Amino acid sequence: MTTWKKLNKINLLLFFLIFAELQAQQNPEVAGYLEQYPEAERIGLVNKRVVRIEIEEGELVINQKNWEEDLFLDNSASFSTRSSLSYSTFFELRKLEAATLVYNKGRYEEILVTDFKKKDELDGSFYDDNKSVSFLYPRLQKGGKTKLTYEYQIKNPRFLSTFFFADYQPMKKAVLEIWADPKVELDFATFHLDGLPIEKSVEKKKGMIVYSFSMKDIEPFESEGSAPDYRYYLPHIIPRVKAYEYKKQRIPVLEDTQDLYGWYSSLVQPVNQESADAAIEVLVKEITADKSTDLEKAKAIYYWTQKNIKYVAFEYALGGFVPRSANEVFRKKYGDCKDNSSLLFKMLEIAGMKGYLTWIGTRDLPYTYSEVPSPQVDNHMILTVEIDGKNYFLDATGRYLPMALPSSFIQGKEALIGKTPETYEVVEVPIIPAAQNQQREETSLRLEGASILGSSQGELSGYVAVDFLYEMEDRTKEQKVQEYFNFRFRKGSNSFLSENIEVSQAEYDGPVSIGFDFKLDNYAKQIGDEIYVNLNLNRDIADLGLFKDRELSWEIDYQSQAYFHNSLDLPEAMPLIIYQGILN
């Protein structure tokens, strides 16, 4: 191709790009919103959900329709062409329509999406068989809109979903409407709505009771690093069917925690009714043979399960709530949180102890069972065992976790412990004190010219040790171990280089001992006949990056303590100033 033809093609492409930009700039709607929200990339024009709850032949029939429309205010629109929608056995997707609205000569031209691709999503572990349908918005650009309409049939009345009124972009209008048969009793758990201009109403229309919640001109919410899950601060509502009446009989659904537990209990009662495989009984007797107390036996069983049962999440429909039998999990040597709890239950039973299946929400879910007695309150299952009057919360999906420590992500959360098929207990998982999660290091230093040579001996305990062991487990090569130590135990500056690394652990649930030598090149500073050394080598606190103008909470995985003792050996008569630097 000749040069002038290439130039003509380039010029033609530039012309179309400039023309498209001019067309977007001429959109008065974009100009108005940019004046109001100069930093916004898009604005949500409509987010509306209408749910209809009807009674047919004694059963609840629930259909949900959603309308979403966004306006894109800058050129990042081109990065938003790809979109997707989730559905599952419990949320059957009945209808899906999507379109791009392209602004042209004072009006919008609608271009329908015609290509939808479905696929399975296998990254959930507790709820159900998530699937997704993905698609591309055609010709989406600055000044364009996306329009999405979709309908679900909700197959189980316990799964009314959360409605969020706000996002990280401005929202023009958000509406939740629930049209319910007058014989259906509803409850609405509200979060972070205080002080916001929400309009509420309850009225009767066409023989239905209509509950309406709406907000207009909602400011965008700002996200910050290391903040808690968005449920802790975004305004939202969780609707719940308490009960309904059919033929003068009141049928409870989720009136309170007892109803939720009753449903959970009905799902797990058929599990583990058969006798344990002989191989499980032989194993339990073998690993507990030299143990004299229930605590020692429980530890042996728990740690064996951590080491030998691989965590794999694969669910379908109610399989997201029903554990597999202990025999099946033992044979396959893998399972999810419920499956591991099922195996622990049976192994403890063989050893003469009683374990209790326990439902719990991770810290991503900021709800209590009294606030939200529905499946939205929890997303995890563990096993609780009581020994000598103390509850132990066993989560065999993890590794290296001492029996005395619950998983770090359930500290402070409520646990729903199933005691019998009819009775339960709600208890709070303790928050482990910082003193049990320590990093302690003793470091000896000496000068060699402008460099520092050091030798450290340390001990890691509690969650600090658990995290360390997780991070080390795939680093089998010496180079990878050294790279990790250079990052994890860095001192002074980026010139830190570790060597002669030693790691040991006397017991599976005991502290981890570490030792390493290191060198810091060009760390000491000499001015005239004086040498300056900053012995504040560890900057763990300074690196947290806490700022005075922060608005959201700072979330940490667990409380911990760090103790560092650095000692510098000085040659005799060396003129030296030790600089006690301030971490700021």
XYZ file of C-alpha atoms in Angstrom:
584
model
C 0.000 0.000 0.000
C 1.296 3.422 -0.917
C 2.050 5.979 1.764
C -0.719 8.390 0.711
C -3.331 5.608 0.993
C -2.159 4.829 4.498
C -2.372 8.513 5.401
C -5.865 8.755 3.948
C -7.005 5.793 6.079
C -5.481 7.350 9.194
C -7.088 10.702 8.430
C -10.458 9.032 7.845
C -10.205 7.185 11.199
C -9.305 10.432 12.990
C -12.245 12.153 11.324
C -14.705 9.550 12.606
C -13.210 9.653 16.101
C -13.416 13.458 16.202
C -16.931 13.341 14.780
C -18.033 10.833 17.451
C -16.510 13.018 20.170
C -18.262 16.125 18.803
C -21.539 14.259 18.701
C -21.122 13.264 22.369
C -20.118 16.772 23.347
C -23.272 18.134 21.768
C -25.430 15.983 24.040
C -26.932 18.500 26.499
C -27.745 15.720 28.969
C -24.037 14.862 29.296
C -23.042 18.511 29.707
C -25.596 18.991 32.484
C -24.472 15.978 34.495
C -20.780 16.778 34.016
C -21.408 20.208 35.501
C -23.069 18.561 38.505
C -20.614 15.633 38.805
C -17.341 16.685 37.101
C -15.448 13.612 38.380
C -18.060 11.016 37.424
C -17.479 8.509 34.626
C -21.144 7.572 34.389
C -24.440 8.200 36.089
C -27.124 5.679 36.902
C -30.333 7.103 35.476
C -32.651 4.310 36.598
C -32.307 1.344 38.922
C -35.769 -0.093 39.461
C -36.897 -3.460 40.774
C -40.488 -4.672 40.931
C -41.252 -7.920 42.762
C -44.649 -9.642 42.630
C -45.502 -12.184 45.333
C -48.670 -14.187 44.701
C -50.245 -17.298 46.186
C -51.128 -20.131 43.815
C -52.452 -23.470 45.127
C -50.904 -22.896 48.533
C -47.464 -21.957 47.210
C -45.797 -18.595 46.818
C -45.024 -17.577 43.241
C -42.444 -14.769 43.076
C -41.431 -12.900 39.943
C -38.932 -10.055 39.814
C -38.364 -7.531 37.032
C -35.428 -5.121 36.864
C -34.787 -1.999 34.795
C -31.317 -0.439 34.667
C -30.196 2.519 32.567
C -26.785 4.251 32.677
C -25.410 7.338 30.928
C -21.670 7.443 30.221
C -20.022 10.816 30.695
C -16.475 10.262 29.436
C -14.411 8.075 27.142
C -14.115 5.283 29.688
C -17.411 4.107 28.177
C -15.366 1.984 25.781
C -14.165 -0.088 28.745
C -17.741 -0.809 29.856
C -19.005 -2.568 26.762
C -18.742 -6.012 28.365
C -21.453 -6.910 30.854
C -22.932 -10.003 32.458
C -25.855 -11.173 34.566
C -25.948 -13.980 37.133
C -28.697 -16.513 37.728
C -29.115 -19.922 39.355
C -31.543 -22.675 40.259
C -33.132 -20.368 42.812
C -33.167 -17.363 40.461
C -34.411 -18.639 37.100
C -33.727 -16.120 34.351
C -36.913 -15.761 32.327
C -36.191 -12.769 30.097
C -33.208 -10.597 29.187
C -33.042 -7.574 26.906
C -30.121 -5.167 26.494
C -29.408 -2.252 24.202
C -27.073 0.656 23.559
C -28.572 4.091 23.019
C -26.300 6.117 20.718
C -26.827 9.890 20.682
C -27.131 11.227 17.138
C -28.509 14.550 15.895
C -30.511 15.382 18.980
C -31.964 11.952 19.621
C -30.965 8.472 20.756
C -30.753 5.550 18.359
C -31.373 2.150 19.985
C -29.092 -0.757 19.015
C -30.204 -4.082 20.494
C -27.810 -6.698 21.846
C -28.304 -9.936 19.935
C -25.436 -12.160 21.108
C -25.708 -13.610 24.634
C -23.254 -16.246 25.913
C -24.077 -18.481 28.881
C -21.576 -20.212 31.160
C -21.303 -21.891 34.557
C -19.693 -20.015 37.442
C -17.960 -22.424 39.820
C -16.463 -19.998 42.323
C -19.204 -20.077 44.962
C -19.016 -22.466 47.885
C -22.141 -22.102 49.983
C -25.207 -20.968 48.145
C -26.023 -22.417 44.766
C -25.042 -23.200 41.211
C -24.311 -19.732 39.889
C -24.395 -19.287 36.145
C -23.922 -16.186 34.066
C -24.871 -14.780 30.712
C -22.440 -12.301 29.167
C -22.834 -9.857 26.305
C -21.355 -6.736 24.690
C -23.031 -3.350 24.330
C -22.442 -2.316 20.672
C -21.035 1.110 19.778
C -20.921 2.324 23.368
C -19.108 5.654 23.659
C -19.130 8.910 25.597
C -22.659 10.303 25.669
C -24.168 6.871 25.078
C -26.535 4.959 27.318
C -26.951 1.328 28.219
C -30.387 -0.124 28.886
C -30.923 -3.470 30.573
C -34.191 -5.264 31.387
C -34.350 -8.719 32.915
C -36.803 -10.939 34.751
C -36.306 -13.682 37.332
C -38.617 -16.230 38.839
C -37.513 -16.702 42.449
C -38.003 -20.397 43.143
C -37.708 -20.240 46.928
C -39.444 -17.494 48.971
C -36.478 -17.407 51.363
C -34.292 -15.840 48.693
C -35.625 -12.346 48.192
C -32.463 -10.428 47.353
C -30.898 -7.242 48.703
C -31.636 -3.948 46.984
C -28.902 -1.274 47.004
C -29.938 2.353 46.525
C -26.459 3.726 45.850
C -23.273 2.949 44.001
C -19.797 4.377 43.518
C -21.247 6.552 40.739
C -24.123 9.058 41.040
C -27.629 7.599 40.872
C -30.542 9.646 39.505
C -33.316 7.359 40.681
C -33.504 4.064 42.574
C -36.830 2.335 43.215
C -37.840 -0.873 44.954
C -41.464 -1.975 44.700
C -42.926 -5.163 46.103
C -46.463 -6.100 45.082
C -47.719 -8.726 47.504
C -50.913 -10.650 48.003
C -52.641 -9.149 51.074
C -52.249 -12.509 52.821
C -48.453 -12.313 52.600
C -46.613 -10.830 55.609
C -43.374 -9.008 54.790
C -40.560 -7.456 56.770
C -37.865 -5.039 55.597
C -34.440 -4.842 57.226
C -32.929 -1.449 56.392
C -29.284 -0.446 56.599
C -27.564 2.961 56.334
C -30.682 4.827 55.259
C -30.717 7.351 58.110
C -30.480 10.923 56.878
C -31.065 9.999 53.233
C -34.029 11.337 51.239
C -35.892 8.043 50.932
C -39.602 8.039 50.179
C -41.693 5.155 51.541
C -45.283 4.220 50.932
C -47.711 1.340 51.425
C -50.923 1.298 49.423
C -53.428 -1.049 47.893
C -53.511 -1.390 44.101
C -55.376 -3.900 41.939
C -55.985 -6.201 44.890
C -52.314 -6.191 45.931
C -50.414 -4.410 48.718
C -47.663 -2.300 47.172
C -44.605 -1.463 49.287
C -42.529 1.259 47.658
C -39.104 2.674 48.515
C -37.479 5.279 46.300
C -34.644 7.810 46.296
C -33.597 10.483 43.815
C -30.336 12.310 43.111
C -28.161 10.003 45.198
C -24.586 11.129 45.651
C -21.809 8.665 44.772
C -20.129 6.774 47.584
C -16.347 6.836 47.852
C -14.403 3.623 48.299
C -11.142 3.489 50.246
C -8.410 0.884 50.427
C -8.625 -1.734 53.194
C -12.222 -0.698 53.915
C -14.851 -3.200 55.102
C -17.222 -4.814 52.626
C -19.581 -2.368 50.871
C -22.510 -3.754 52.865
C -21.109 -1.885 55.872
C -21.835 1.527 54.373
C -23.948 1.409 51.183
C -27.676 2.061 51.852
C -29.735 -1.062 51.246
C -32.872 -3.022 52.107
C -33.278 -6.765 52.638
C -36.940 -7.793 52.178
C -38.177 -10.985 53.818
C -41.340 -13.079 53.649
C -42.338 -13.753 57.256
C -45.443 -15.864 56.579
C -48.562 -16.153 54.444
C -52.105 -17.381 54.867
C -53.729 -20.112 52.798
C -57.186 -21.545 53.489
C -57.219 -19.774 56.868
C -53.959 -21.450 57.865
C -50.909 -19.310 58.626
C -47.789 -20.757 56.989
C -44.499 -19.454 58.426
C -41.556 -18.866 56.090
C -38.902 -16.718 57.779
C -40.589 -15.017 60.696
C -37.584 -15.358 62.972
C -34.362 -17.269 63.562
C -36.325 -20.357 64.617
C -37.884 -20.543 61.147
C -34.500 -20.147 59.478
C -32.963 -22.836 61.667
C -35.945 -25.110 61.114
C -35.365 -24.953 57.379
C -31.605 -25.436 57.696
C -32.163 -28.362 60.062
C -34.609 -30.058 57.679
C -31.942 -29.983 54.978
C -29.179 -31.585 57.039
C -31.179 -34.196 58.965
C -30.949 -36.886 56.246
C -27.140 -36.588 56.182
C -24.918 -39.157 57.940
C -27.740 -41.494 58.900
C -25.770 -44.490 57.651
C -22.942 -46.105 59.617
C -19.417 -44.835 59.113
C -17.183 -46.746 56.706
C -14.869 -49.163 58.458
C -11.885 -47.247 57.080
C -12.972 -44.094 58.948
C -13.345 -46.001 62.205
C -9.898 -47.564 61.790
C -8.348 -44.166 61.086
C -9.974 -42.477 64.093
C -8.803 -45.219 66.431
C -5.310 -45.038 64.955
C -4.802 -41.259 65.236
C -6.327 -41.058 68.738
C -4.748 -44.221 70.150
C -2.168 -42.385 72.276
C -4.484 -39.510 73.276
C -5.876 -39.495 76.795
C -8.238 -36.488 76.783
C -11.100 -35.375 74.560
C -9.173 -32.218 73.669
C -6.162 -34.212 72.475
C -8.406 -36.556 70.473
C -10.310 -33.656 68.894
C -7.038 -31.978 67.926
C -5.760 -35.150 66.262
C -8.972 -35.491 64.237
C -9.143 -31.789 63.332
C -5.526 -31.548 62.208
C -5.768 -34.763 60.182
C -8.751 -33.309 58.334
C -6.948 -30.022 57.657
C -3.984 -31.872 56.199
C -5.775 -34.534 54.181
C -9.111 -33.199 52.913
C -8.702 -30.765 50.040
C -11.038 -27.787 49.852
C -13.034 -27.848 46.590
C -16.161 -25.755 46.018
C -18.721 -27.222 43.627
C -22.427 -26.865 44.287
C -25.745 -27.386 42.599
C -29.145 -26.143 43.811
C -29.751 -27.255 47.410
C -26.303 -28.852 47.340
C -25.220 -25.378 48.346
C -26.892 -25.995 51.709
C -26.736 -29.768 52.201
C -23.457 -31.410 53.265
C -22.332 -34.596 51.595
C -22.061 -37.664 53.767
C -18.887 -38.255 55.763
C -18.315 -41.528 53.924
C -18.379 -39.795 50.530
C -16.070 -36.980 51.649
C -13.629 -39.462 53.182
C -13.513 -41.548 50.003
C -12.990 -38.552 47.705
C -10.628 -36.693 50.054
C -12.121 -33.336 49.073
C -15.133 -31.190 49.862
C -16.367 -27.742 50.718
C -17.014 -26.155 54.123
C -20.174 -28.217 54.737
C -18.553 -31.449 53.595
C -15.550 -30.991 55.878
C -17.897 -30.265 58.777
C -19.845 -33.420 57.954
C -16.672 -35.536 58.094
C -15.522 -33.898 61.343
C -18.946 -34.594 62.847
C -18.714 -38.319 62.104
C -15.065 -38.688 63.155
C -15.697 -36.967 66.490
C -18.747 -39.167 66.983
C -16.610 -42.271 66.506
C -14.198 -40.896 69.121
C -17.078 -40.468 71.581
C -17.632 -36.718 71.179
C -20.583 -34.673 69.985
C -20.061 -32.074 67.275
C -22.677 -29.577 66.118
C -23.131 -28.313 62.570
C -22.856 -24.531 62.714
C -23.959 -21.847 60.265
C -22.064 -18.568 60.293
C -21.478 -15.485 58.184
C -17.994 -14.243 57.417
C -17.155 -10.640 58.266
C -18.203 -9.596 54.753
C -21.781 -9.902 56.040
C -22.502 -7.277 58.730
C -25.784 -8.802 59.902
C -27.050 -10.618 62.989
C -29.575 -13.457 63.056
C -32.132 -11.262 64.804
C -31.770 -8.516 62.166
C -31.834 -10.767 59.099
C -33.182 -14.261 59.822
C -32.710 -15.351 56.219
C -30.024 -17.109 54.154
C -28.459 -13.686 53.513
C -27.113 -13.628 57.073
C -24.581 -16.437 56.627
C -22.344 -17.906 53.929
C -20.213 -20.494 55.703
C -20.487 -23.697 57.727
C -18.182 -24.957 60.470
C -18.436 -27.500 63.269
C -18.650 -26.584 66.950
C -17.510 -28.962 69.663
C -17.780 -28.287 73.386
C -14.975 -29.656 75.552
C -14.635 -28.927 79.271
C -17.239 -26.176 79.034
C -15.547 -24.330 76.148
C -16.733 -24.018 72.559
C -14.216 -24.744 69.818
C -15.105 -23.518 66.316
C -13.576 -25.937 63.813
C -13.106 -24.915 60.177
C -11.257 -27.653 58.309
C -11.279 -25.747 55.014
C -8.124 -24.058 56.276
C -4.732 -25.419 57.170
C -2.262 -24.679 59.954
C -5.142 -23.385 62.110
C -4.756 -24.261 65.803
C -7.875 -25.663 67.402
C -8.011 -22.774 69.864
C -8.298 -20.243 67.015
C -11.441 -19.804 64.936
C -10.884 -18.764 61.338
C -9.820 -15.123 61.437
C -12.681 -14.054 59.146
C -15.411 -15.199 61.575
C -14.087 -13.475 64.716
C -16.834 -11.497 66.437
C -19.556 -13.032 64.270
C -22.664 -14.833 65.466
C -22.661 -18.609 65.079
C -25.916 -20.551 64.712
C -25.182 -23.868 66.433
C -27.606 -26.689 65.704
C -28.066 -28.558 69.001
C -30.966 -30.862 68.060
C -33.272 -31.022 65.035
C -35.524 -28.505 66.819
C -33.192 -26.451 68.995
C -30.268 -24.163 68.347
C -28.011 -21.702 70.116
C -26.642 -18.388 68.822
C -23.235 -17.542 70.277
C -20.614 -14.968 69.377
C -17.259 -16.218 68.161
C -14.556 -14.610 70.311
C -12.110 -12.041 68.990
C -8.626 -13.355 69.651
C -6.528 -10.903 71.724
C -3.530 -9.314 70.051
C -1.166 -10.935 72.559
C -1.907 -14.360 71.029
C -0.923 -13.221 67.532
C 2.660 -12.083 67.783
C 5.778 -11.500 65.783
C 8.858 -11.280 67.994
C 12.368 -10.696 66.693
C 15.769 -10.242 68.320
C 18.294 -8.761 65.890
C 22.031 -8.291 66.322
C 23.698 -5.716 64.073
C 27.238 -4.669 63.229
C 28.755 -2.092 60.932
C 30.875 -2.946 57.934
C 31.765 0.340 56.294
C 28.476 1.960 55.300
C 26.668 -1.377 55.366
C 24.832 -3.129 58.182
C 25.216 -6.867 58.719
C 22.511 -8.454 60.827
C 21.292 -11.720 62.292
C 17.679 -12.198 63.419
C 15.996 -14.857 65.529
C 12.249 -14.702 65.881
C 8.990 -16.421 66.719
C 5.558 -16.152 65.090
C 2.400 -17.207 66.921
C -1.362 -17.356 66.378
C -2.759 -15.924 63.156
C 0.635 -14.399 62.325
C 2.074 -17.930 62.180
C -0.924 -19.260 60.220
C -0.538 -16.559 57.556
C 3.208 -17.164 57.344
C 2.756 -20.909 56.809
C 0.104 -20.314 54.123
C 2.423 -17.943 52.282
C 5.365 -20.332 52.545
C 3.664 -23.572 51.515
C 4.214 -23.218 47.760
C 7.695 -21.731 48.091
C 9.788 -24.880 48.060
C 12.770 -23.531 46.115
C 15.460 -21.642 48.013
C 15.216 -18.644 45.671
C 11.465 -18.292 46.268
C 11.928 -18.538 50.028
C 14.608 -15.844 49.929
C 12.416 -13.555 47.796
C 9.589 -13.953 50.295
C 11.820 -13.227 53.284
C 13.224 -10.156 51.516
C 9.659 -8.867 51.316
C 8.117 -10.189 54.538
C 10.960 -9.390 56.935
C 12.487 -6.394 55.192
C 14.379 -4.006 57.425
C 15.741 -0.538 56.877
C 15.522 -0.084 53.110
C 14.996 -1.809 49.787
C 18.624 -2.939 49.815
C 17.677 -5.570 52.442
C 18.928 -9.017 51.384
C 18.379 -12.138 53.496
C 20.343 -15.391 53.557
C 20.923 -18.507 55.710
C 17.174 -18.801 56.310
C 15.876 -21.323 58.854
C 12.225 -22.150 59.643
C 10.980 -24.700 62.177
C 7.804 -25.631 64.045
C 7.922 -28.140 66.888
C 4.163 -28.828 66.867
C 1.446 -28.407 64.246
C -0.395 -25.850 66.347
C 2.674 -24.322 67.977
C 4.659 -21.155 67.245
C 6.961 -20.949 64.230
C 10.636 -20.200 64.795
C 12.545 -18.240 62.169
C 16.167 -17.287 61.757
C 18.044 -15.439 59.034
C 21.085 -13.302 58.351
C 20.868 -10.184 56.233
C 22.783 -7.260 54.784
C 21.792 -3.613 54.284
C 24.066 -1.901 51.782
C 24.827 1.829 52.168
C 22.574 2.184 55.201
C 24.840 4.094 57.577
C 25.522 7.754 56.716
C 28.851 9.429 57.528
C 29.092 13.207 57.838
C 32.603 14.368 58.702
C 33.835 12.197 61.525
C 30.315 11.207 62.641
C 28.283 8.176 61.535
C 24.477 8.177 61.671
C 22.414 4.969 61.945
C 18.608 4.758 62.214
C 17.807 1.684 64.318
C 14.098 1.898 63.537
C 14.568 -0.859 60.988
C 10.991 -2.172 61.040
C 8.360 0.045 59.459
C 5.283 -2.167 59.826
C 3.192 0.540 61.483
C 4.397 3.372 59.245
C 3.520 1.353 56.141
C -0.129 1.024 57.161
C -0.792 4.415 55.603
C -3.391 5.703 58.060
C -4.602 9.147 57.052
C -6.385 11.801 59.103
C -8.928 12.529 56.374
C -10.033 8.914 56.026
C -13.817 8.435 56.247
C -14.307 4.656 56.197
C -13.129 2.182 58.793
C -9.793 0.440 58.310
C -10.312 -3.327 58.316
C -7.639 -5.714 59.559
C -7.820 -9.498 59.565
C -6.954 -9.796 63.231
C -5.405 -7.961 66.148
C -1.692 -8.571 66.571
C 1.429 -7.448 68.393
C 4.951 -6.968 67.091
C 8.098 -6.827 69.209
C 11.451 -5.928 67.670
C 14.683 -5.586 69.620
C 17.650 -4.335 67.609
C 21.123 -4.194 69.150
C 24.167 -2.707 67.426
C 27.708 -3.824 68.329
C 30.131 -0.898 68.125
C 33.878 -1.041 67.581
C 35.706 0.736 70.375
C 36.229 4.506 70.068
C 34.025 4.792 66.976
C 32.341 8.239 66.832
C 28.686 7.359 66.276
C 25.294 9.017 66.637
C 22.327 6.685 66.942
C 19.398 8.416 65.248
C 16.148 7.536 67.003
C 13.972 8.196 63.990
C 10.288 8.838 64.382
C 7.928 6.764 62.272
C 5.705 9.234 60.478
